Amino acid sequence: MAGGAAALLWFAVASGDPQVRDEPTEGYLLGFWRVLYDSEAPTLRVILTAVAMALLLAVGVALLERRIASRSRRSNDASASPLAPKIVMAATRGVYAGPVTVTVLIPSHNEEVSLPATIASLLAQSHPPDRVIVVADNCTDSTPDVARRAGVEVFISVDNEHKKGGALNQALAQLLPGQRDNDVVMVMDADTRLDDGFLEAAIQRFTADRALMAIGGLFYGEEGHGLLGQFQRNEYIRYAREIRRRRGRVFVLTGTASMFRPLALRTVAESRGVLIPGEPGKVYDTAALTEDNELTIALKSLGAQMVSPAQCTVVTELMPGWGTLWAQRLRWQRGALENLGAYGVRSQTMRYWAQQLGIGYGVIALGSFLLLILVTLLSLEEWIWFPFWLSLGVLFMIERVVTVWKGGWRARVLAATLFPELCFDMVLNVVYVKGILDIAFRRQATWKHVTHEGQHLPQEVG
């Protein structure tokens, strides 16, 4: 790709002098604002140069990511990267730690409605878990009783003021000391259902790779919630497709369902306050708004290898209204930015910094695109069709449809209409800007709650 892009760029630059183009057309916006627009398509030289630059950028990102991943895998520095595959493989060579077992922790705060389906999906797995523990945190409903009736264990948090992360820390403090290297711990949300085959595929991966420290699930949205629900389902489908195309190289070990070796969790707890931020001895950093994102960065900073296999899929809850969606995404965005601020710029976080910069560029690009369309509509006396830009629009529409094809006809129709999804993207862009402003002005993060049908007690937005 790099060689082809360089050749294309050379050809574009050496293809001759720039052509003389006609003067741009003049128009007036709202009758007084003088604007100029060009109805000619870009020259072949400009198009080739743009394609070449895009290819070179993609190659640069891929090479940087490969270099970081390769350096982590081959690290011999046990003091800085204690979970690096080379170190883990050397320490476990010739040692049999027994068969892989699975203990599932389900943090639950007033989850009496959704919990039975979650437990049922676990017990119905082709390879069911060895233990299921519902971590009941400050529940004021019958969540503990529902769990006991379903035949699983219950752990009740004591004086926990740190929400999900604090409750899990209490449970893990009792669980981890007795865990062997192959006694895998799974953490999953109480509003999530595992697709059949999840645990079987994950156990096979852990059995085949001693250096694998964590496995994350690929999540899809539940049915329902009208147009807003379809927006979210399309978004999740595209994310899962991107992870599959990356051969499982995961961005975030999702809180919906992820599995960890005890060695990984113990090493995180031991490294807090030394190699990574957080309170010493705690697996989860309770200061983080997004504990799953923070734990992913912590593990990667310690050299851990992780993956999201295509066979490990879950169905998770969607936000039923714009208010709860806004609260959820603002929490995700603020949490991601605050986690990066806590870890700073290091090789393991370069990809995440680049993602945030890319989102910032997307905010500017999409906003400018929609503004330009509006200005064009208001300034032209009659509509002009531009074949070049129409062809790019058709190509973009095809890409949007193809990437949600697995979602069925509703997903495809919504993607083909183009502009509704662009407006949804603009809402997420506003969330991004709001998150940056809240951090800049040090505003306190707030939590909202989702109430399920038939439930009168609120639940925290995940």
Tab-separated table of C-alpha atoms in Angstrom:
chain	number	residue	atom	x	y	z
A	1	MET	CA	0.000	0.000	0.000
A	2	ALA	CA	2.811	2.395	0.892
A	3	GLY	CA	4.600	1.771	-2.408
A	4	GLY	CA	1.407	2.133	-4.435
A	5	ALA	CA	0.429	5.323	-2.639
A	6	ALA	CA	3.873	6.834	-3.162
A	7	ALA	CA	3.792	5.972	-6.885
A	8	LEU	CA	0.302	7.450	-7.195
A	9	LEU	CA	1.390	10.630	-5.452
A	10	TRP	CA	4.452	10.950	-7.726
A	11	PHE	CA	2.278	10.449	-10.809
A	12	ALA	CA	-0.212	13.080	-9.638
A	13	VAL	CA	2.488	15.656	-8.944
A	14	ALA	CA	4.389	14.967	-12.172
A	15	SER	CA	1.344	14.862	-14.439
A	16	GLY	CA	1.871	18.383	-15.743
A	17	ASP	CA	0.963	21.954	-14.988
A	18	PRO	CA	-2.354	22.725	-13.334
A	19	GLN	CA	-5.170	23.291	-15.785
A	20	VAL	CA	-6.734	26.726	-16.163
A	21	ARG	CA	-10.214	26.614	-14.691
A	22	ASP	CA	-13.226	28.844	-15.115
A	23	GLU	CA	-13.971	31.532	-12.576
A	24	PRO	CA	-16.268	30.413	-9.733
A	25	THR	CA	-19.959	31.287	-9.917
A	26	GLU	CA	-21.274	34.117	-7.785
A	27	GLY	CA	-24.432	33.958	-5.691
A	28	TYR	CA	-26.100	35.679	-2.749
A	29	LEU	CA	-27.197	34.085	0.500
A	30	LEU	CA	-30.360	35.583	2.025
A	31	GLY	CA	-30.103	38.369	-0.554
A	32	PHE	CA	-27.058	40.133	0.939
A	33	TRP	CA	-24.252	37.648	1.703
A	34	ARG	CA	-22.054	37.301	-1.394
A	35	VAL	CA	-20.799	33.720	-1.865
A	36	LEU	CA	-18.735	31.973	-4.538
A	37	TYR	CA	-19.120	28.338	-5.572
A	38	ASP	CA	-17.445	26.115	-8.147
A	39	SER	CA	-19.568	23.809	-10.262
A	40	GLU	CA	-16.588	22.007	-11.833
A	41	ALA	CA	-15.379	18.638	-10.584
A	42	PRO	CA	-11.821	18.427	-9.221
A	43	THR	CA	-9.178	17.558	-11.789
A	44	LEU	CA	-7.796	14.036	-12.043
A	45	ARG	CA	-4.556	15.317	-10.559
A	46	VAL	CA	-6.288	16.574	-7.431
A	47	ILE	CA	-8.278	13.355	-7.045
A	48	LEU	CA	-5.174	11.170	-7.358
A	49	THR	CA	-3.290	13.324	-4.861
A	50	ALA	CA	-6.137	13.049	-2.327
A	51	VAL	CA	-6.332	9.249	-2.748
A	52	ALA	CA	-2.562	8.926	-2.358
A	53	MET	CA	-2.507	11.023	0.806
A	54	ALA	CA	-5.357	8.990	2.312
A	55	LEU	CA	-3.531	5.733	1.570
A	56	LEU	CA	-0.306	7.028	3.086
A	57	LEU	CA	-2.159	8.101	6.228
A	58	ALA	CA	-3.807	4.669	6.542
A	59	VAL	CA	-0.443	2.952	6.095
A	60	GLY	CA	1.155	5.175	8.716
A	61	VAL	CA	-1.537	4.370	11.298
A	62	ALA	CA	-1.338	0.624	10.547
A	63	LEU	CA	2.453	0.552	10.829
A	64	LEU	CA	2.401	2.501	14.096
A	65	GLU	CA	-0.188	0.163	15.601
A	66	ARG	CA	1.736	-2.923	14.466
A	67	ARG	CA	4.968	-1.581	15.917
A	68	ILE	CA	3.348	-0.887	19.298
A	69	ALA	CA	1.679	-4.321	19.402
A	70	SER	CA	4.852	-6.138	18.327
A	71	ARG	CA	6.950	-4.281	20.873
A	72	SER	CA	4.509	-5.227	23.631
A	73	ARG	CA	4.455	-8.919	22.651
A	74	ARG	CA	8.228	-9.193	22.574
A	75	SER	CA	8.975	-7.202	25.714
A	76	ASN	CA	11.332	-8.820	28.232
A	77	ASP	CA	10.920	-6.045	30.802
A	78	ALA	CA	8.945	-7.692	33.599
A	79	SER	CA	9.077	-4.529	35.702
A	80	ALA	CA	7.323	-2.360	33.086
A	81	SER	CA	5.275	-4.971	31.175
A	82	PRO	CA	4.601	-7.868	33.575
A	83	LEU	CA	1.749	-9.211	31.399
A	84	ALA	CA	3.662	-9.187	28.096
A	85	PRO	CA	3.109	-12.501	26.225
A	86	LYS	CA	6.805	-13.380	26.112
A	87	ILE	CA	7.070	-13.046	29.908
A	88	VAL	CA	3.835	-14.946	30.598
A	89	MET	CA	4.770	-17.780	28.212
A	90	ALA	CA	8.189	-18.160	29.836
A	91	ALA	CA	6.696	-18.281	33.342
A	92	THR	CA	4.046	-20.893	32.449
A	93	ARG	CA	6.127	-23.140	30.181
A	94	GLY	CA	5.681	-26.753	31.253
A	95	VAL	CA	3.169	-25.841	33.977
A	96	TYR	CA	-0.359	-27.291	33.849
A	97	ALA	CA	-2.814	-25.112	35.763
A	98	GLY	CA	-5.795	-27.378	35.219
A	99	PRO	CA	-8.741	-26.992	32.830
A	100	VAL	CA	-10.193	-23.558	32.142
A	101	THR	CA	-13.110	-22.800	34.450
A	102	VAL	CA	-15.410	-19.776	34.428
A	103	THR	CA	-16.736	-17.767	37.370
A	104	VAL	CA	-19.234	-15.079	36.326
A	105	LEU	CA	-19.762	-11.864	38.289
A	106	ILE	CA	-22.958	-9.921	37.515
A	107	PRO	CA	-22.920	-6.470	39.169
A	108	SER	CA	-26.552	-5.553	39.798
A	109	HIS	CA	-28.294	-2.466	41.137
A	110	ASN	CA	-32.086	-2.911	41.142
A	111	GLU	CA	-32.057	-5.386	38.247
A	112	GLU	CA	-34.963	-7.631	39.220
A	113	VAL	CA	-36.603	-7.256	35.778
A	114	SER	CA	-33.655	-7.946	33.458
A	115	LEU	CA	-31.653	-10.335	35.672
A	116	PRO	CA	-33.638	-13.567	34.996
A	117	ALA	CA	-32.995	-13.390	31.235
A	118	THR	CA	-29.305	-12.714	31.838
A	119	ILE	CA	-28.930	-15.716	34.150
A	120	ALA	CA	-30.946	-17.922	31.788
A	121	SER	CA	-28.630	-17.055	28.886
A	122	LEU	CA	-25.653	-18.099	31.028
A	123	LEU	CA	-27.103	-21.395	32.181
A	124	ALA	CA	-28.213	-22.260	28.626
A	125	GLN	CA	-24.685	-21.983	27.193
A	126	SER	CA	-23.303	-25.042	25.404
A	127	HIS	CA	-20.489	-24.830	27.973
A	128	PRO	CA	-22.167	-23.369	31.075
A	129	PRO	CA	-20.143	-21.463	33.696
A	130	ASP	CA	-18.858	-23.209	36.800
A	131	ARG	CA	-20.080	-20.449	39.138
A	132	VAL	CA	-22.447	-17.500	38.760
A	133	ILE	CA	-22.344	-14.770	41.412
A	134	VAL	CA	-24.757	-11.836	41.392
A	135	VAL	CA	-23.056	-8.847	43.028
A	136	ALA	CA	-26.024	-7.021	44.556
A	137	ASP	CA	-25.047	-3.400	45.124
A	138	ASN	CA	-27.270	-1.133	47.246
A	139	CYS	CA	-30.397	-2.825	45.925
A	140	THR	CA	-33.782	-1.637	47.175
A	141	ASP	CA	-35.766	-4.172	45.141
A	142	SER	CA	-35.838	-7.992	45.118
A	143	THR	CA	-32.688	-8.499	43.020
A	144	PRO	CA	-30.997	-10.816	45.602
A	145	ASP	CA	-34.153	-12.949	45.925
A	146	VAL	CA	-34.517	-13.201	42.138
A	147	ALA	CA	-30.916	-14.395	41.886
A	148	ARG	CA	-31.342	-17.018	44.612
A	149	ARG	CA	-34.536	-18.346	43.011
A	150	ALA	CA	-32.591	-18.738	39.766
A	151	GLY	CA	-30.139	-20.986	41.609
A	152	VAL	CA	-27.049	-18.738	41.599
A	153	GLU	CA	-24.885	-17.276	44.367
A	154	VAL	CA	-25.359	-13.767	45.747
A	155	PHE	CA	-22.701	-11.388	47.057
A	156	ILE	CA	-24.032	-8.251	48.756
A	157	SER	CA	-21.763	-5.208	48.818
A	158	VAL	CA	-21.155	-3.471	52.142
A	159	ASP	CA	-21.251	0.337	52.474
A	160	ASN	CA	-20.234	0.779	48.839
A	161	GLU	CA	-20.200	4.384	47.639
A	162	HIS	CA	-18.339	3.783	44.366
A	163	LYS	CA	-21.082	2.268	42.202
A	164	LYS	CA	-20.251	-0.660	39.894
A	165	GLY	CA	-16.453	-0.492	40.256
A	166	GLY	CA	-16.604	-0.397	44.048
A	167	ALA	CA	-18.982	-3.367	44.252
A	168	LEU	CA	-16.782	-5.427	41.921
A	169	ASN	CA	-13.681	-4.536	43.937
A	170	GLN	CA	-15.330	-5.938	47.064
A	171	ALA	CA	-16.335	-9.163	45.299
A	172	LEU	CA	-12.943	-9.617	43.623
A	173	ALA	CA	-11.098	-9.072	46.911
A	174	GLN	CA	-12.746	-12.258	48.186
A	175	LEU	CA	-12.701	-14.209	44.925
A	176	LEU	CA	-9.216	-13.649	43.454
A	177	PRO	CA	-7.053	-15.090	46.272
A	178	GLY	CA	-8.493	-18.564	45.655
A	179	GLN	CA	-8.326	-18.421	41.855
A	180	ARG	CA	-5.782	-20.475	39.919
A	181	ASP	CA	-4.272	-19.277	36.646
A	182	ASN	CA	-6.929	-21.023	34.533
A	183	ASP	CA	-9.921	-20.071	36.688
A	184	VAL	CA	-11.174	-17.332	34.365
A	185	VAL	CA	-13.315	-14.515	35.802
A	186	MET	CA	-16.098	-13.087	33.667
A	187	VAL	CA	-17.787	-9.741	34.379
A	188	MET	CA	-21.072	-9.042	32.591
A	189	ASP	CA	-23.910	-6.551	32.908
A	190	ALA	CA	-27.260	-7.615	34.298
A	191	ASP	CA	-29.055	-6.281	31.202
A	192	THR	CA	-27.040	-8.423	28.758
A	193	ARG	CA	-27.746	-11.840	27.223
A	194	LEU	CA	-24.965	-14.066	25.909
A	195	ASP	CA	-25.484	-15.662	22.511
A	196	ASP	CA	-25.080	-19.428	22.647
A	197	GLY	CA	-21.508	-20.542	22.065
A	198	PHE	CA	-19.909	-17.491	23.697
A	199	LEU	CA	-18.352	-19.358	26.623
A	200	GLU	CA	-17.362	-22.398	24.566
A	201	ALA	CA	-15.487	-20.256	22.023
A	202	ALA	CA	-13.829	-18.201	24.765
A	203	ILE	CA	-12.684	-21.280	26.686
A	204	GLN	CA	-11.148	-22.690	23.513
A	205	ARG	CA	-9.181	-19.470	23.005
A	206	PHE	CA	-7.945	-19.412	26.611
A	207	THR	CA	-6.988	-23.091	26.417
A	208	ALA	CA	-5.047	-22.644	23.179
A	209	ASP	CA	-3.154	-19.486	24.207
A	210	ARG	CA	-1.491	-19.251	27.617
A	211	ALA	CA	-0.493	-15.630	26.957
A	212	LEU	CA	-4.075	-14.465	26.320
A	213	MET	CA	-5.114	-12.340	29.297
A	214	ALA	CA	-8.613	-11.160	28.392
A	215	ILE	CA	-11.495	-11.709	25.963
A	216	GLY	CA	-14.172	-9.106	25.219
A	217	GLY	CA	-17.578	-9.670	23.705
A	218	LEU	CA	-18.971	-8.092	20.549
A	219	PHE	CA	-22.262	-6.460	21.460
A	220	TYR	CA	-25.455	-6.009	19.448
A	221	GLY	CA	-28.544	-4.038	20.413
A	222	GLU	CA	-31.829	-5.515	21.586
A	223	GLU	CA	-34.972	-5.113	19.508
A	224	GLY	CA	-37.409	-2.267	19.978
A	225	HIS	CA	-37.299	1.442	20.900
A	226	GLY	CA	-38.335	2.622	17.422
A	227	LEU	CA	-36.106	4.822	15.298
A	228	LEU	CA	-33.765	5.640	18.201
A	229	GLY	CA	-33.240	1.935	18.820
A	230	GLN	CA	-32.387	1.359	15.153
A	231	PHE	CA	-29.810	4.164	15.260
A	232	GLN	CA	-28.085	2.406	18.157
A	233	ARG	CA	-28.326	-1.057	16.559
A	234	ASN	CA	-26.733	0.235	13.359
A	235	GLU	CA	-23.960	1.846	15.384
A	236	TYR	CA	-23.212	-1.391	17.272
A	237	ILE	CA	-23.299	-3.473	14.086
A	238	ARG	CA	-20.682	-1.235	12.470
A	239	TYR	CA	-18.464	-1.403	15.550
A	240	ALA	CA	-18.629	-5.209	15.635
A	241	ARG	CA	-17.843	-5.354	11.916
A	242	GLU	CA	-14.810	-3.136	12.432
A	243	ILE	CA	-13.479	-5.384	15.210
A	244	ARG	CA	-13.953	-8.477	13.021
A	245	ARG	CA	-12.030	-6.805	10.199
A	246	ARG	CA	-9.254	-6.083	12.721
A	247	ARG	CA	-9.172	-9.833	13.417
A	248	GLY	CA	-10.450	-9.293	16.938
A	249	ARG	CA	-7.925	-6.645	18.005
A	250	VAL	CA	-10.115	-4.891	20.517
A	251	PHE	CA	-10.410	-1.197	21.397
A	252	VAL	CA	-12.300	-1.678	24.680
A	253	LEU	CA	-13.035	-4.755	26.768
A	254	THR	CA	-16.727	-3.995	26.955
A	255	GLY	CA	-18.475	-3.969	30.297
A	256	THR	CA	-21.375	-5.889	28.745
A	257	ALA	CA	-19.351	-9.138	28.907
A	258	SER	CA	-15.584	-9.627	29.259
A	259	MET	CA	-13.390	-12.425	30.645
A	260	PHE	CA	-10.068	-12.131	32.472
A	261	ARG	CA	-7.376	-14.429	33.761
A	262	PRO	CA	-6.848	-13.997	37.527
A	263	LEU	CA	-3.185	-13.199	36.836
A	264	ALA	CA	-4.268	-10.156	34.812
A	265	LEU	CA	-6.613	-8.817	37.490
A	266	ARG	CA	-4.139	-9.459	40.312
A	267	THR	CA	-1.350	-7.730	38.381
A	268	VAL	CA	-3.571	-4.683	37.752
A	269	ALA	CA	-4.341	-4.448	41.469
A	270	GLU	CA	-0.656	-4.761	42.387
A	271	SER	CA	0.387	-2.145	39.790
A	272	ARG	CA	-2.080	0.554	40.868
A	273	GLY	CA	-0.277	3.635	42.070
A	274	VAL	CA	3.040	2.363	40.654
A	275	LEU	CA	2.821	1.588	36.920
A	276	ILE	CA	-0.773	2.681	36.360
A	277	PRO	CA	-3.153	5.166	38.054
A	278	GLY	CA	-5.531	4.116	40.798
A	279	GLU	CA	-5.695	3.000	44.407
A	280	PRO	CA	-3.166	0.254	45.245
A	281	GLY	CA	-4.728	-3.167	45.690
A	282	LYS	CA	-7.922	-2.359	43.737
A	283	VAL	CA	-8.730	-3.965	40.384
A	284	TYR	CA	-11.110	-1.204	39.270
A	285	ASP	CA	-10.249	2.481	39.494
A	286	THR	CA	-13.349	3.897	41.187
A	287	ALA	CA	-12.411	7.425	40.083
A	288	ALA	CA	-13.031	6.430	36.444
A	289	LEU	CA	-16.439	7.123	34.915
A	290	THR	CA	-15.981	4.268	32.426
A	291	GLU	CA	-14.448	1.376	34.333
A	292	ASP	CA	-14.310	-0.962	31.330
A	293	ASN	CA	-12.351	1.531	29.209
A	294	GLU	CA	-9.981	2.275	32.082
A	295	LEU	CA	-9.344	-1.407	32.795
A	296	THR	CA	-8.593	-2.000	29.103
A	297	ILE	CA	-5.976	0.771	29.084
A	298	ALA	CA	-4.549	-0.562	32.354
A	299	LEU	CA	-4.122	-4.062	30.931
A	300	LYS	CA	-2.623	-2.778	27.680
A	301	SER	CA	-0.220	-0.571	29.646
A	302	LEU	CA	0.988	-3.708	31.434
A	303	GLY	CA	1.537	-5.515	28.121
A	304	ALA	CA	-1.531	-7.788	28.230
A	305	GLN	CA	-2.760	-9.522	25.097
A	306	MET	CA	-6.527	-9.418	24.519
A	307	VAL	CA	-8.999	-10.209	21.755
A	308	SER	CA	-12.700	-10.051	20.834
A	309	PRO	CA	-13.491	-13.224	18.838
A	310	ALA	CA	-16.270	-13.094	16.266
A	311	GLN	CA	-17.994	-16.034	18.007
A	312	CYS	CA	-18.297	-14.193	21.341
A	313	THR	CA	-21.395	-12.032	20.870
A	314	VAL	CA	-23.963	-10.604	23.261
A	315	VAL	CA	-27.252	-8.732	23.044
A	316	THR	CA	-27.354	-5.697	25.303
A	317	GLU	CA	-29.849	-3.101	26.441
A	318	LEU	CA	-30.451	0.048	24.391
A	319	MET	CA	-31.298	3.477	25.708
A	320	PRO	CA	-35.064	4.003	25.305
A	321	GLY	CA	-35.049	7.811	25.113
A	322	TRP	CA	-32.911	10.730	24.036
A	323	GLY	CA	-32.324	11.821	27.631
A	324	THR	CA	-30.914	8.485	28.757
A	325	LEU	CA	-28.903	8.160	25.529
A	326	TRP	CA	-27.409	11.619	26.103
A	327	ALA	CA	-26.459	10.700	29.683
A	328	GLN	CA	-24.926	7.374	28.612
A	329	ARG	CA	-22.847	8.795	25.779
A	330	LEU	CA	-21.730	11.809	27.810
A	331	ARG	CA	-20.514	9.414	30.493
A	332	TRP	CA	-18.684	7.293	27.892
A	333	GLN	CA	-17.087	10.319	26.259
A	334	ARG	CA	-16.047	12.032	29.470
A	335	GLY	CA	-14.761	8.761	30.857
A	336	ALA	CA	-12.627	8.097	27.785
A	337	LEU	CA	-11.106	11.591	27.852
A	338	GLU	CA	-10.478	11.518	31.600
A	339	ASN	CA	-8.854	8.078	31.367
A	340	LEU	CA	-6.484	9.331	28.679
A	341	GLY	CA	-5.662	12.341	30.809
A	342	ALA	CA	-4.842	10.066	33.750
A	343	TYR	CA	-2.533	7.823	31.694
A	344	GLY	CA	-0.957	10.567	29.585
A	345	VAL	CA	0.796	10.035	26.265
A	346	ARG	CA	2.507	6.648	26.140
A	347	SER	CA	2.892	4.061	23.404
A	348	GLN	CA	-0.125	2.049	24.618
A	349	THR	CA	-2.417	5.101	24.540
A	350	MET	CA	-1.319	6.556	21.206
A	351	ARG	CA	-4.137	4.783	19.373
A	352	TYR	CA	-6.719	6.180	21.800
A	353	TRP	CA	-5.372	9.727	21.486
A	354	ALA	CA	-5.537	9.362	17.700
A	355	GLN	CA	-9.153	8.179	17.987
A	356	GLN	CA	-10.131	11.231	20.017
A	357	LEU	CA	-8.388	13.539	17.559
A	358	GLY	CA	-10.208	11.729	14.758
A	359	ILE	CA	-13.548	12.293	16.500
A	360	GLY	CA	-12.677	15.976	16.868
A	361	TYR	CA	-11.884	16.204	13.169
A	362	GLY	CA	-15.150	14.391	12.397
A	363	VAL	CA	-17.090	16.964	14.427
A	364	ILE	CA	-15.580	19.764	12.330
A	365	ALA	CA	-15.922	17.901	9.014
A	366	LEU	CA	-19.541	16.807	9.451
A	367	GLY	CA	-20.610	20.186	10.809
A	368	SER	CA	-18.917	21.956	7.898
A	369	PHE	CA	-20.505	19.561	5.400
A	370	LEU	CA	-24.041	20.144	6.687
A	371	LEU	CA	-23.445	23.905	6.897
A	372	LEU	CA	-22.128	23.950	3.332
A	373	ILE	CA	-25.232	22.133	2.087
A	374	LEU	CA	-27.445	24.664	3.867
A	375	VAL	CA	-25.503	27.617	2.445
A	376	THR	CA	-25.683	26.118	-1.035
A	377	LEU	CA	-29.446	25.592	-0.799
A	378	LEU	CA	-30.014	29.166	0.340
A	379	SER	CA	-27.663	30.824	-2.148
A	380	LEU	CA	-28.596	29.126	-5.426
A	381	GLU	CA	-31.530	30.389	-7.444
A	382	GLU	CA	-31.938	26.943	-8.987
A	383	TRP	CA	-30.555	23.572	-7.981
A	384	ILE	CA	-27.468	22.364	-9.850
A	385	TRP	CA	-26.602	18.668	-9.994
A	386	PHE	CA	-22.883	17.967	-9.663
A	387	PRO	CA	-22.168	14.489	-11.105
A	388	PHE	CA	-18.823	14.174	-9.297
A	389	TRP	CA	-20.241	14.897	-5.852
A	390	LEU	CA	-23.310	12.782	-6.589
A	391	SER	CA	-21.065	9.814	-7.374
A	392	LEU	CA	-19.218	10.297	-4.078
A	393	GLY	CA	-22.547	10.502	-2.258
A	394	VAL	CA	-23.730	7.258	-3.857
A	395	LEU	CA	-20.462	5.569	-2.884
A	396	PHE	CA	-20.873	6.794	0.696
A	397	MET	CA	-24.472	5.552	0.794
A	398	ILE	CA	-23.413	2.100	-0.452
A	399	GLU	CA	-20.766	1.931	2.270
A	400	ARG	CA	-23.328	2.827	4.929
A	401	VAL	CA	-25.732	0.130	3.710
A	402	VAL	CA	-23.105	-2.608	3.336
A	403	THR	CA	-21.739	-2.041	6.850
A	404	VAL	CA	-25.161	-2.696	8.447
A	405	TRP	CA	-26.290	-5.442	6.058
A	406	LYS	CA	-26.432	-8.058	8.814
A	407	GLY	CA	-28.990	-5.931	10.657
A	408	GLY	CA	-31.828	-6.719	8.233
A	409	TRP	CA	-33.998	-4.582	6.001
A	410	ARG	CA	-34.774	-1.908	8.616
A	411	ALA	CA	-31.087	-1.265	9.172
A	412	ARG	CA	-30.451	-1.085	5.407
A	413	VAL	CA	-33.348	1.293	4.712
A	414	LEU	CA	-32.253	3.650	7.493
A	415	ALA	CA	-28.658	3.603	6.220
A	416	ALA	CA	-29.782	4.263	2.625
A	417	THR	CA	-31.716	7.396	3.619
A	418	LEU	CA	-28.361	8.812	4.760
A	419	PHE	CA	-29.385	12.086	6.407
A	420	PRO	CA	-31.204	10.681	9.492
A	421	GLU	CA	-28.034	8.833	10.480
A	422	LEU	CA	-25.959	11.935	9.791
A	423	CYS	CA	-28.203	13.870	12.176
A	424	PHE	CA	-27.752	11.113	14.783
A	425	ASP	CA	-24.001	11.413	14.282
A	426	MET	CA	-24.283	15.155	14.849
A	427	VAL	CA	-25.985	14.499	18.203
A	428	LEU	CA	-23.016	12.304	19.191
A	429	ASN	CA	-20.678	15.064	18.011
A	430	VAL	CA	-22.457	17.539	20.286
A	431	VAL	CA	-21.956	15.049	23.123
A	432	TYR	CA	-18.218	15.029	22.323
A	433	VAL	CA	-18.043	18.819	22.501
A	434	LYS	CA	-20.115	18.853	25.713
A	435	GLY	CA	-17.748	16.336	27.289
A	436	ILE	CA	-14.715	18.470	26.481
A	437	LEU	CA	-16.417	21.604	27.850
A	438	ASP	CA	-17.489	19.824	31.040
A	439	ILE	CA	-13.921	18.670	31.650
A	440	ALA	CA	-12.509	22.108	30.819
A	441	PHE	CA	-14.877	23.821	33.277
A	442	ARG	CA	-14.607	20.959	35.815
A	443	ARG	CA	-18.339	20.322	35.938
A	444	GLN	CA	-19.527	17.448	38.085
A	445	ALA	CA	-20.613	14.345	36.168
A	446	THR	CA	-24.242	13.336	36.725
A	447	TRP	CA	-25.910	9.931	36.512
A	448	LYS	CA	-29.307	9.154	35.050
A	449	HIS	CA	-31.387	6.036	35.349
A	450	VAL	CA	-33.314	3.677	33.099
A	451	THR	CA	-36.623	2.249	34.245
A	452	HIS	CA	-37.706	-1.034	32.673
A	453	GLU	CA	-41.316	-1.820	31.898
A	454	GLY	CA	-42.966	-3.121	35.030
A	455	GLN	CA	-40.292	-1.638	37.275
A	456	HIS	CA	-40.741	1.342	39.567
A	457	LEU	CA	-37.188	1.604	40.870
A	458	PRO	CA	-34.552	3.285	38.716
A	459	GLN	CA	-31.398	1.649	37.357
A	460	GLU	CA	-28.108	3.306	36.540
A	461	VAL	CA	-27.366	4.071	32.903
A	462	GLY	CA	-24.593	1.737	31.746
